[in-house]
Amino acid sequence: MYARVAWVLTALTVLIAGADVWVTSAYRPLLSEEAVAVHGFPFVTGAVVGCAAMGALIVARWARHPIGWLLCLIGFLSAISLLTEAYGVWVVKADGPGPRSLGGISGWISALLGGQLSLAALAILFLVAPDGRLLSRRWRVAVVVALVGYAGYAGSLLTLSPARFDIDHQDVVGPLGSLLSIVGLPFIAIGLVAAMVSMVLRMHRSQGVQRQQVRLMALSVAFVALSFVFLIVVQMLNGGQQTWISSLPLFFSYFCLPLLFAVAVLRYRLFDLDLIINRAVVLALGTIFAGIGYTGLVLAVAALLHTRTSGFWLSLLATALVALAFQPLRQRIVRLANRLAYGARAQPYEALSEFSRRLAEPPSPRALLPAVAEAAGRAVSAQSSTADLRVPGLVGLSVAWPGPSDGSPEYQVPVRQGGDTLGSIGVTMPKGRGLRAADEQLLQDLADQTALAFRNAAMESELAGHVAALDRTTAALAESRRRIIAADDAARYRLESAISREVLSHLQPMPGRLSGLSVATSGSAATDELEHLVDETNAALESLRALTRGLFPTQLARAGLARALSSHLARNGSAVTLHVEPAADRRFAARVEAAVYFCCVEAVRAGSGATRIDLRIVASELVVQIDGVARGQIDVQAIVDRVEAAGGRLSLDREDQLSVSIPVDPDEPTRP
């Protein structure tokens, strides 16, 4: 109900303003000095329509908001004042239609509802802006002063005869009218100055978004108050004449009033009307483009073709061209409307929609967190933003946008799923701005939307941590295995040294002593010597039996892999055939020779069934292929350990075949 009344008043204001333009143009040019400086066209005309429209928008959202109704009434009554003034001047000065008395009454109504009433109403509006309440009860005095000022002015008009009223000679009043007029104008000026002081105090006491709102309001009230004071001073100096110099500042500030009010609504969402006006701007710009484009194309094509063909086909062609051109232009129109409605930031829920599209393919934590931080910062137009991911048992991940942050964010929203807190989203707003309730809800929506992605990222981070721990364990096991193999080889070398020390020490003197026995005479001395040699031999054999278990083959260290394998196969009477390619018949690194030798020894042990061993070089790798192996008769794991300790691999492509490949580094030192 209230909204309908407000929109009806706005529609009447538009019709009355249009009638005023028509009446004014009937007796003088619209851009003449008298029409602009005295009547206020087009500044005052645009201001009254803008005030009524903004008031209707506010009433449509809050039916009883005083600012909305004040704006509607200011626009409506000012439009009536403009129309009656134009008609009164037309009748009195330009012999317009109607009697002289009707022109006088029209001028009297214009003066009664004109600038002084608008200024008093504006003073009250500024006193209750932006929330519809006075700064305190003491400011009621300022409201009373403004009302008394207008009452004094209206009382001075009531002393005049409406039928003989002359709008250009309002100063011809009696003593009572002069007294009331003296009270009226200064009191209205005092009310405006008080409204400006109230705005300044509000601005100093407010913070965040409200400070931005009040700042624009204070600017508008300062314009109106100063221009009104300027009007009074100039008219006092020039004998009361209304000129360009005296009127234009007031008209221009009056025209800027709804514009500044609209900017406060659009950029700082004073009454949360940004979405309504955003769509209105899109519709208006689209309609203007379609209308101008259609008309321009019709006229241009008609002029180019110089034809009188049917208008239907011409209209159809223009419609098709406008439709084709509108879609690419639509995106720019939407961006312009968003810029007007939301300032530097994009439309919030469109930003959330874009963020949802970015989450369609689950990103890794390193890519997710920057996307979340950027989306949060852009959605609320923050100075900086952060996204934190908490993973149990691991170091948390944190990313700041647009760059590294010096401190902790001012506002933080936790990201939860179920009863678990997965992380947080934080923002730091620019100085002088706070986080509004709508922005907090927007961040909460973003946190809810991000929760599942954070859960997946946390699980991925946990899994990556487990994999890393498993890799570390595997590396530790591999290193342990290498140490075991190295210790085993070292033990074999020590056994070889022990044999040389403990066995060969008994056997080395025997050739010389046996030569001495061959030329000596028989007797007890020879018998004793022979028994002594037998004892030495037995001692050497006992030492050898004790030491040679698991002995590292001396021949492998001295003669190489091929010779050691041939000797081992011959010594054990094995029927295994050894085939060594010429490229493989050379010395290799000790770890390579030891790994291949002991793998072959294990593979040809008794019962293994091995029939052939091939050694060859393939692409910088020593390849050992053993055919005819019965896997159940050998220790395959021991072979795997040996091969992997040397950096190689074991292949079991066939059931009766083993294939060992060990990299051969040409720069690695080899045995001499």
XYZ file of C-alpha atoms in Angstrom:
672
model
C 0.000 0.000 0.000
C 2.658 2.526 1.008
C 4.830 1.567 -1.948
C 1.924 2.152 -4.353
C 1.337 5.608 -2.939
C 5.032 6.443 -3.300
C 5.170 5.230 -6.902
C 1.959 7.124 -7.733
C 3.542 10.296 -6.340
C 6.629 9.625 -8.454
C 4.534 9.112 -11.585
C 2.613 12.328 -10.888
C 5.928 14.128 -10.351
C 7.165 12.983 -13.754
C 3.916 14.068 -15.446
C 3.905 17.447 -13.693
C 7.589 18.004 -14.558
C 6.825 17.197 -18.183
C 3.911 19.640 -18.150
C 6.212 22.286 -16.694
C 8.695 21.811 -19.534
C 5.873 22.115 -22.073
C 4.432 25.271 -20.484
C 7.863 26.886 -20.172
C 8.711 26.161 -23.811
C 5.410 27.744 -24.887
C 6.501 31.325 -24.094
C 10.333 31.262 -23.893
C 13.284 29.140 -25.086
C 14.211 26.408 -22.614
C 17.893 27.314 -22.701
C 17.423 31.047 -22.340
C 18.994 32.900 -19.436
C 15.638 33.522 -17.803
C 14.587 29.835 -18.064
C 17.853 28.544 -16.623
C 18.732 31.195 -14.018
C 15.220 31.943 -12.734
C 13.151 28.866 -13.447
C 16.040 26.443 -12.891
C 15.673 24.329 -16.053
C 17.037 21.655 -16.400
C 18.713 21.396 -12.963
C 15.630 21.745 -10.791
C 13.512 19.608 -13.124
C 16.002 16.743 -12.944
C 16.352 17.177 -9.187
C 12.623 16.883 -8.435
C 12.230 13.747 -10.552
C 15.353 12.212 -9.010
C 14.200 12.945 -5.449
C 10.782 11.400 -6.066
C 12.256 8.274 -7.678
C 14.822 7.712 -4.924
C 12.155 8.230 -2.266
C 9.876 5.667 -3.923
C 12.688 3.124 -4.044
C 13.331 3.554 -0.327
C 9.628 3.358 0.567
C 9.304 0.209 -1.544
C 11.845 -1.428 0.757
C 10.988 0.251 4.089
C 7.410 1.482 4.034
C 7.688 3.866 6.997
C 11.180 5.204 6.486
C 11.020 9.029 6.922
C 13.782 9.743 4.412
C 11.853 7.995 1.639
C 8.689 9.971 2.295
C 10.580 13.255 2.648
C 12.223 12.718 -0.728
C 8.896 11.824 -2.365
C 7.178 14.908 -0.942
C 10.076 17.201 -1.840
C 9.996 15.986 -5.436
C 6.199 16.089 -5.745
C 5.669 19.523 -4.157
C 8.629 21.025 -6.012
C 7.208 19.771 -9.304
C 3.887 21.487 -8.503
C 5.813 24.670 -7.666
C 7.651 24.549 -10.988
C 4.455 24.042 -12.998
C 2.485 26.767 -11.217
C 5.405 29.174 -11.513
C 5.706 28.543 -15.241
C 1.957 28.993 -15.768
C 1.815 32.126 -13.600
C 4.670 33.775 -15.526
C 3.052 32.727 -18.814
C -0.251 34.386 -17.888
C 1.113 37.516 -16.197
C 4.016 38.318 -18.511
C 3.320 36.573 -21.816
C -0.477 36.891 -22.037
C -0.971 33.152 -21.630
C -4.390 31.521 -21.553
C -6.501 32.350 -18.507
C -7.342 35.459 -16.474
C -4.798 37.544 -14.591
C -6.165 36.435 -11.241
C -5.574 32.784 -12.109
C -1.989 33.614 -12.999
C -1.560 35.391 -9.670
C -2.998 32.462 -7.715
C -0.730 30.078 -9.605
C 2.327 32.212 -8.784
C 1.252 32.444 -5.122
C 0.963 28.621 -4.897
C 4.390 28.316 -6.536
C 5.944 30.605 -3.922
C 4.182 28.755 -1.101
C 5.423 25.310 -2.282
C 8.693 26.475 -3.766
C 12.316 26.662 -2.728
C 11.801 27.673 0.913
C 9.624 24.632 1.625
C 12.124 22.370 -0.139
C 15.021 23.839 1.824
C 13.221 23.385 5.150
C 12.356 19.791 4.220
C 15.957 19.173 3.168
C 17.187 20.496 6.507
C 14.950 17.983 8.308
C 16.028 15.205 5.923
C 19.705 15.842 6.618
C 19.073 15.932 10.349
C 17.627 12.372 10.321
C 19.928 10.870 7.665
C 21.037 8.160 7.183
C 19.019 5.976 9.611
C 15.849 8.097 9.962
C 16.586 9.212 13.535
C 17.971 12.407 15.023
C 21.474 12.403 16.418
C 19.927 13.012 19.867
C 16.768 14.574 21.315
C 18.456 17.948 21.585
C 18.488 18.158 17.802
C 14.721 18.536 17.832
C 15.420 22.245 18.281
C 16.992 22.329 14.812
C 13.859 20.716 13.342
C 11.693 23.294 15.092
C 13.897 26.140 13.814
C 13.542 24.936 10.215
C 9.752 24.575 10.581
C 9.461 28.009 12.215
C 11.490 29.478 9.393
C 9.145 28.072 6.774
C 6.117 29.053 8.848
C 7.400 32.626 8.945
C 7.885 32.667 5.196
C 4.456 31.134 4.584
C 2.908 33.677 6.979
C 4.419 36.519 4.968
C 2.765 35.096 1.841
C -0.576 34.802 3.609
C -0.570 38.579 4.105
C -0.707 39.014 0.318
C -3.697 38.641 -1.995
C -3.250 35.509 -4.136
C -5.235 36.971 -7.080
C -3.002 40.078 -7.308
C 0.229 38.194 -6.470
C 3.244 39.046 -8.636
C 5.970 36.440 -8.446
C 8.630 38.992 -9.416
C 7.664 41.478 -6.666
C 7.322 39.374 -3.546
C 9.081 42.067 -1.523
C 6.012 44.368 -1.726
C 4.490 43.276 1.571
C 3.180 45.017 4.629
C 4.940 45.487 7.982
C 3.681 42.149 9.310
C 4.737 40.348 6.154
C 8.155 41.976 6.292
C 8.586 40.916 9.914
C 7.566 37.330 9.140
C 9.828 37.280 6.094
C 12.772 38.459 8.204
C 12.128 35.588 10.612
C 11.601 33.020 7.849
C 14.663 33.003 5.613
C 17.319 33.279 8.379
C 15.675 30.535 10.379
C 15.687 28.211 7.367
C 19.355 29.055 6.853
C 20.041 28.287 10.535
C 18.271 24.949 10.123
C 20.452 24.068 7.148
C 23.620 25.022 9.000
C 22.491 22.912 11.967
C 21.887 19.993 9.604
C 25.405 20.403 8.257
C 26.829 20.400 11.803
C 24.804 17.282 12.603
C 26.242 15.558 9.554
C 29.792 16.481 10.542
C 29.247 15.078 14.036
C 27.778 11.883 12.614
C 30.757 11.506 10.324
C 33.220 11.854 13.209
C 31.330 9.367 15.376
C 30.613 6.757 12.709
C 32.852 3.998 11.416
C 33.087 1.680 8.451
C 30.241 1.695 5.932
C 28.158 4.236 7.846
C 31.052 6.698 7.672
C 31.087 6.385 3.876
C 27.323 6.926 3.783
C 27.389 9.984 6.024
C 30.340 11.468 4.151
C 28.336 11.704 0.929
C 25.329 13.067 2.818
C 27.530 15.684 4.479
C 28.874 16.711 1.096
C 25.361 17.205 -0.288
C 24.132 19.205 2.721
C 27.249 21.370 2.581
C 26.543 22.157 -1.079
C 22.926 23.104 -0.391
C 23.681 25.153 2.728
C 26.581 27.083 1.247
C 24.788 27.761 -2.026
C 21.727 29.012 -0.136
C 23.874 31.361 1.938
C 25.560 32.468 -1.287
C 22.122 33.192 -2.814
C 21.113 35.391 0.156
C 24.382 37.337 0.149
C 24.342 38.015 -3.588
C 20.695 39.112 -3.577
C 21.384 41.453 -0.664
C 24.184 43.026 -2.681
C 22.325 43.382 -5.994
C 19.022 44.617 -4.644
C 17.211 41.281 -4.538
C 17.634 40.406 -8.218
C 17.833 36.693 -9.075
C 20.714 36.280 -11.536
C 22.893 33.546 -12.985
C 25.537 34.148 -10.351
C 23.163 33.902 -7.416
C 20.932 31.028 -8.588
C 23.116 28.504 -10.383
C 25.048 27.266 -7.297
C 21.788 26.501 -5.482
C 20.200 24.883 -8.544
C 23.284 22.808 -9.194
C 23.549 21.648 -5.556
C 19.840 20.807 -5.635
C 20.429 18.780 -8.798
C 23.417 16.990 -7.207
C 21.410 16.080 -4.103
C 19.674 12.960 -5.521
C 22.837 12.063 -7.423
C 24.971 12.052 -4.283
C 22.212 10.214 -2.470
C 22.127 7.626 -5.275
C 25.900 7.166 -5.118
C 25.608 6.524 -1.367
C 22.947 3.906 -2.075
C 24.745 2.326 -5.016
C 28.326 2.235 -3.780
C 27.740 1.809 -0.054
C 24.322 0.098 -0.057
C 22.765 2.703 2.222
C 19.308 1.161 1.962
C 20.319 -2.120 0.283
C 18.815 -1.057 -3.039
C 21.867 -1.825 -5.146
C 20.388 -4.977 -6.690
C 17.179 -3.156 -7.696
C 19.064 -0.264 -9.257
C 21.583 -2.607 -10.854
C 18.821 -4.366 -12.769
C 17.155 -1.042 -13.535
C 20.389 0.276 -15.061
C 20.777 -2.880 -17.156
C 17.183 -2.580 -18.397
C 17.470 1.151 -19.101
C 20.756 0.908 -20.985
C 19.547 -2.100 -22.943
C 16.332 -0.309 -23.895
C 18.190 2.841 -24.912
C 20.597 0.841 -27.045
C 17.793 -1.109 -28.701
C 15.752 2.010 -29.408
C 18.611 4.139 -30.697
C 20.106 1.251 -32.649
C 16.791 0.355 -34.261
C 15.925 3.942 -35.195
C 19.429 4.723 -36.407
C 19.608 1.633 -38.583
C 16.209 2.274 -40.122
C 17.114 5.855 -40.993
C 20.635 4.957 -42.181
C 19.534 2.070 -44.386
C 16.699 4.129 -45.840
C 19.104 6.988 -46.627
C 21.668 4.673 -48.221
C 19.207 2.744 -50.340
C 17.163 5.816 -51.397
C 14.233 3.475 -51.760
C 10.596 3.417 -50.930
C 10.445 -0.280 -50.284
C 8.095 -1.633 -47.686
C 8.873 -0.587 -44.129
C 8.238 -4.128 -42.929
C 11.388 -5.546 -44.525
C 13.439 -2.559 -43.405
C 12.191 -2.961 -39.829
C 12.860 -6.686 -39.923
C 16.459 -6.094 -41.080
C 17.033 -3.462 -38.383
C 15.575 -5.724 -35.699
C 17.866 -8.591 -36.714
C 20.970 -6.396 -36.725
C 20.139 -4.882 -33.335
C 19.546 -8.357 -31.894
C 22.900 -9.585 -33.204
C 24.751 -6.569 -31.823
C 23.019 -6.578 -28.441
C 24.469 -9.829 -27.086
C 28.169 -8.722 -27.259
C 27.169 -5.353 -25.795
C 25.186 -6.974 -22.986
C 28.327 -8.012 -21.087
C 29.639 -4.451 -21.111
C 26.275 -3.123 -19.957
C 26.233 -5.617 -17.078
C 29.800 -4.658 -16.098
C 28.837 -0.971 -16.124
C 25.771 -1.646 -13.977
C 27.852 -3.712 -11.571
C 30.399 -0.908 -11.370
C 27.672 1.579 -10.478
C 25.985 -0.757 -8.003
C 28.954 -2.377 -6.321
C 31.908 -0.061 -6.871
C 35.268 -1.714 -7.531
C 34.147 -5.234 -6.678
C 32.220 -7.634 -8.853
C 28.679 -8.677 -8.065
C 29.192 -10.896 -5.000
C 27.155 -13.933 -5.881
C 28.394 -13.885 -9.455
C 31.865 -14.093 -7.896
C 30.672 -17.109 -5.905
C 29.308 -18.653 -9.090
C 32.652 -18.148 -10.815
C 34.391 -19.685 -7.801
C 32.066 -22.703 -8.022
C 33.091 -23.213 -11.616
C 36.743 -23.127 -10.556
C 36.029 -25.867 -8.016
C 34.399 -28.133 -10.626
C 37.686 -29.998 -10.971
C 39.076 -30.516 -7.441
C 42.384 -28.616 -7.287
C 45.345 -29.493 -5.149
C 45.783 -27.631 -1.842
C 48.484 -25.458 -3.412
C 45.996 -24.293 -6.072
C 42.853 -24.294 -3.896
C 44.010 -21.886 -1.197
C 45.009 -19.020 -3.566
C 41.644 -19.382 -5.327
C 39.736 -19.200 -2.024
C 41.735 -16.199 -0.782
C 41.252 -14.313 -4.052
C 37.507 -15.093 -4.198
C 36.997 -13.873 -0.605
C 39.002 -10.686 -1.164
C 37.220 -9.748 -4.378
C 33.754 -10.639 -3.075
C 33.880 -8.113 -0.199
C 36.376 -5.695 -1.785
C 38.906 -6.368 0.961
C 42.366 -4.883 1.209
C 43.819 -8.354 1.785
C 42.550 -11.847 2.507
C 43.922 -15.171 3.707
C 42.903 -18.823 3.432
C 44.193 -21.321 6.019
C 43.972 -25.112 5.798
C 44.565 -27.158 8.949
C 45.654 -30.781 8.553
C 45.964 -32.894 11.746
C 49.500 -34.030 12.336
C 50.945 -31.799 9.632
C 51.999 -28.158 9.373
C 49.030 -25.980 8.334
C 48.951 -24.331 4.922
C 48.233 -20.594 4.602
C 48.015 -18.326 1.538
C 47.477 -14.534 1.444
C 45.982 -12.420 -1.363
C 47.084 -10.250 -3.147
C 50.490 -10.783 -1.527
C 52.182 -11.687 1.752
C 50.340 -10.252 4.751
C 52.090 -8.439 7.598
C 49.652 -9.395 10.361
C 46.598 -11.456 11.147
C 43.319 -10.582 9.374
C 40.734 -8.384 11.099
C 37.808 -10.712 10.415
C 37.920 -14.502 10.272
C 35.247 -17.019 9.292
C 35.898 -20.672 10.220
C 35.466 -23.348 7.550
C 33.601 -26.250 9.143
C 32.143 -29.515 7.974
C 30.147 -31.366 10.551
C 31.902 -30.815 13.856
C 35.394 -30.478 12.376
C 37.114 -27.150 11.778
C 39.031 -27.521 8.534
C 40.504 -24.008 8.344
C 39.465 -20.381 8.110
C 38.972 -17.489 5.698
C 40.133 -14.059 6.878
C 39.840 -10.570 5.397
C 41.263 -7.155 6.229
C 39.096 -4.253 5.047
C 40.442 -0.870 3.905
C 40.747 1.895 6.470
C 37.436 3.503 7.291
C 35.401 0.514 6.144
C 33.971 -2.317 8.157
C 32.518 -5.686 7.337
C 28.758 -5.380 6.896
C 26.244 -8.051 7.825
C 25.731 -8.849 4.138
C 29.488 -9.263 3.681
C 29.683 -11.555 6.700
C 26.908 -13.683 5.227
C 28.746 -13.695 1.910
C 31.939 -14.932 3.563
C 29.955 -17.580 5.428
C 28.437 -18.752 2.133
C 31.916 -18.906 0.661
C 33.132 -20.903 3.684
C 30.227 -23.348 3.347
C 30.936 -23.724 -0.340
C 34.612 -24.295 0.345
C 34.154 -26.826 3.162
C 33.985 -29.904 0.925
C 36.975 -28.746 -1.099
C 38.892 -28.151 2.138
C 37.950 -31.635 3.314
C 39.255 -33.141 0.076
C 42.389 -31.006 0.270
C 42.972 -32.048 3.888
C 42.566 -35.717 2.970
C 44.937 -35.237 0.051
C 47.476 -33.548 2.315
C 47.147 -36.341 4.886
C 47.559 -38.937 2.156
C 50.564 -37.072 0.788
C 52.011 -37.024 4.303
C 51.493 -40.776 4.669
C 53.035 -41.376 1.247
C 56.006 -39.203 2.167
C 56.417 -41.110 5.432
C 56.181 -44.380 3.532
C 58.781 -43.139 1.061
C 61.053 -42.218 3.928
C 60.560 -45.668 5.470
C 61.231 -47.342 2.134
C 64.360 -45.276 1.655
C 65.482 -46.154 5.171
C 64.895 -49.861 4.500
C 66.794 -49.647 1.226
C 69.666 -47.896 2.974
C 69.607 -50.516 5.713
C 69.743 -53.269 3.121
C 72.686 -51.586 1.437
C 74.453 -51.385 4.768
C 73.796 -55.077 5.411
C 75.181 -56.056 2.018
C 78.185 -53.797 2.507
C 78.801 -55.322 5.937
C 78.518 -58.796 4.445
C 81.064 -57.957 1.769
C 83.338 -56.423 4.380
C 83.087 -59.617 6.400
C 84.076 -61.665 3.371
C 87.103 -59.451 2.785
C 88.102 -59.906 6.406
C 87.813 -63.683 5.980
C 90.077 -63.514 2.954
C 92.658 -61.619 4.968
C 92.371 -64.111 7.793
C 93.039 -67.010 5.414
C 96.106 -65.293 4.083
C 97.300 -64.717 7.609
C 96.348 -67.957 9.336
C 96.365 -70.596 6.561
C 98.919 -69.462 4.075
C 101.438 -68.890 6.861
C 101.499 -72.685 7.324
C 101.571 -73.568 3.649
C 104.066 -71.052 2.222
C 107.259 -72.689 3.824
C 106.258 -76.217 2.704
C 107.652 -76.152 -0.862
C 111.166 -75.384 0.360
C 111.032 -77.893 3.186
C 109.713 -80.591 0.837
C 112.612 -79.889 -1.546
C 115.000 -80.377 1.374
C 113.419 -83.754 2.129
C 113.890 -84.942 -1.436
C 117.688 -84.745 -1.196
C 118.086 -85.696 2.479
C 119.006 -89.106 3.672
C 116.454 -91.300 5.326
C 116.451 -91.519 9.025
C 114.761 -90.367 12.126
C 115.400 -86.721 11.251
C 113.566 -87.075 7.953
C 110.720 -88.860 9.702
C 110.429 -86.119 12.270
C 110.494 -83.467 9.551
C 107.809 -85.252 7.600
C 105.617 -85.581 10.652
C 106.140 -81.885 11.331
C 105.030 -81.038 7.779
C 101.971 -83.209 8.199
C 101.105 -81.376 11.400
C 101.507 -77.989 9.647
C 99.309 -79.176 6.807
C 96.668 -80.389 9.214
C 96.802 -77.073 11.059
C 96.392 -75.182 7.792
C 93.444 -77.385 6.824
C 91.794 -76.843 10.180
C 92.249 -73.090 9.887
C 90.931 -73.208 6.350
C 87.855 -75.175 7.344
C 87.135 -72.671 10.091
C 87.503 -69.648 7.865
C 86.268 -70.558 4.419
C 82.590 -70.761 5.219
C 80.992 -67.853 3.233
C 84.375 -66.637 2.083
C 84.456 -63.848 -0.490
C 86.143 -65.543 -3.476
C 89.662 -64.370 -3.949
C 89.503 -65.114 -7.636
C 86.590 -62.648 -8.062
C 88.687 -59.868 -6.637
C 91.802 -60.847 -8.611
C 90.570 -62.159 -11.976
C 87.083 -60.685 -12.416
C 83.514 -61.887 -12.780
C 83.856 -64.221 -15.785
C 86.892 -66.078 -14.352
C 85.357 -66.418 -10.904
C 82.084 -67.833 -12.301
C 83.964 -70.281 -14.569
C 86.080 -71.474 -11.634
C 83.003 -71.863 -9.421
C 81.127 -73.894 -12.022
C 84.171 -76.118 -12.714
C 84.960 -76.609 -9.021
C 81.420 -77.747 -8.275
C 81.181 -80.000 -11.320
C 78.133 -78.107 -12.548
C 76.767 -78.727 -16.044
C 75.748 -75.091 -16.406
C 77.027 -73.388 -19.561
C 78.520 -69.922 -19.116
C 78.418 -67.584 -22.092
C 80.102 -64.196 -21.804
C 79.915 -61.655 -24.613
C 83.207 -59.877 -25.372
C 81.812 -56.545 -24.151
C 80.969 -58.107 -20.784
C 84.342 -59.839 -20.385
C 85.950 -57.019 -18.410
C 86.234 -55.646 -14.923
C 83.357 -53.813 -13.254
C 82.853 -51.990 -10.015
C 83.225 -54.163 -6.934
C 79.544 -53.802 -5.972
C 78.450 -54.874 -9.462
C 80.764 -57.900 -9.624
C 79.813 -59.031 -6.099
C 76.063 -58.686 -6.785
C 76.206 -60.638 -10.066
C 78.529 -63.340 -8.681
C 76.464 -64.143 -5.604
C 73.187 -63.996 -7.576
C 74.610 -66.571 -10.024
C 75.962 -68.722 -7.180
C 72.523 -68.735 -5.577
C 70.795 -69.482 -8.891
C 73.017 -72.510 -9.762
C 73.019 -74.085 -6.325
C 72.230 -77.799 -6.116
C 68.700 -78.598 -7.251
C 68.071 -75.258 -8.926
C 68.066 -76.817 -12.402
C 69.949 -73.941 -14.052
C 71.378 -74.814 -17.473
C 72.818 -71.594 -18.929
C 74.203 -68.242 -17.818
C 74.551 -65.346 -20.294
C 76.467 -62.142 -19.538
C 76.066 -59.169 -21.899
C 76.022 -55.353 -21.997
C 72.714 -53.743 -23.072
C 72.386 -49.954 -23.072
C 74.845 -49.235 -20.243
C 73.512 -52.130 -18.183
C 75.086 -55.469 -17.328
C 72.419 -58.077 -18.076
C 72.652 -61.584 -16.596
C 70.191 -64.146 -17.915
C 69.901 -67.533 -16.201
C 67.838 -70.203 -17.953
C 66.324 -73.412 -16.606
C 65.849 -72.172 -13.027
C 63.448 -73.827 -10.610
C 62.345 -70.904 -8.465
C 61.149 -73.076 -5.641
C 64.714 -74.356 -5.075
C 66.456 -70.983 -4.681
C 66.176 -67.924 -2.439
C 64.673 -65.365 -4.818
C 64.412 -62.682 -2.092
C 68.157 -62.905 -1.453
C 68.748 -62.303 -5.158
C 66.325 -59.340 -5.114
C 68.117 -57.812 -2.130
C 71.492 -58.191 -3.809
C 70.294 -56.713 -7.103
C 68.404 -53.751 -5.616
C 71.314 -52.973 -3.307
C 73.392 -52.472 -6.457
C 70.707 -50.274 -8.040
C 69.461 -52.956 -10.422
C 66.267 -54.911 -10.972
C 65.175 -58.520 -11.305
C 62.811 -59.649 -14.067
C 60.799 -62.888 -13.931
C 59.222 -62.832 -17.357
C 59.342 -66.619 -17.748
C 58.786 -69.334 -15.195
C 62.208 -70.931 -15.777
C 64.241 -67.797 -16.355
C 65.812 -65.063 -14.211
C 67.002 -61.801 -15.743
C 69.122 -59.381 -13.734
C 69.923 -55.859 -15.003
C 72.404 -53.658 -13.125
C 73.428 -50.183 -14.364
C 77.110 -49.860 -15.242
C 78.558 -46.397 -14.730
C 81.586 -45.925 -16.984
C 82.962 -43.273 -14.617
C 82.728 -45.517 -11.544
C 86.110 -46.893 -10.374
C 86.628 -50.564 -11.294
C 88.934 -53.240 -9.949
C 92.384 -53.350 -11.570
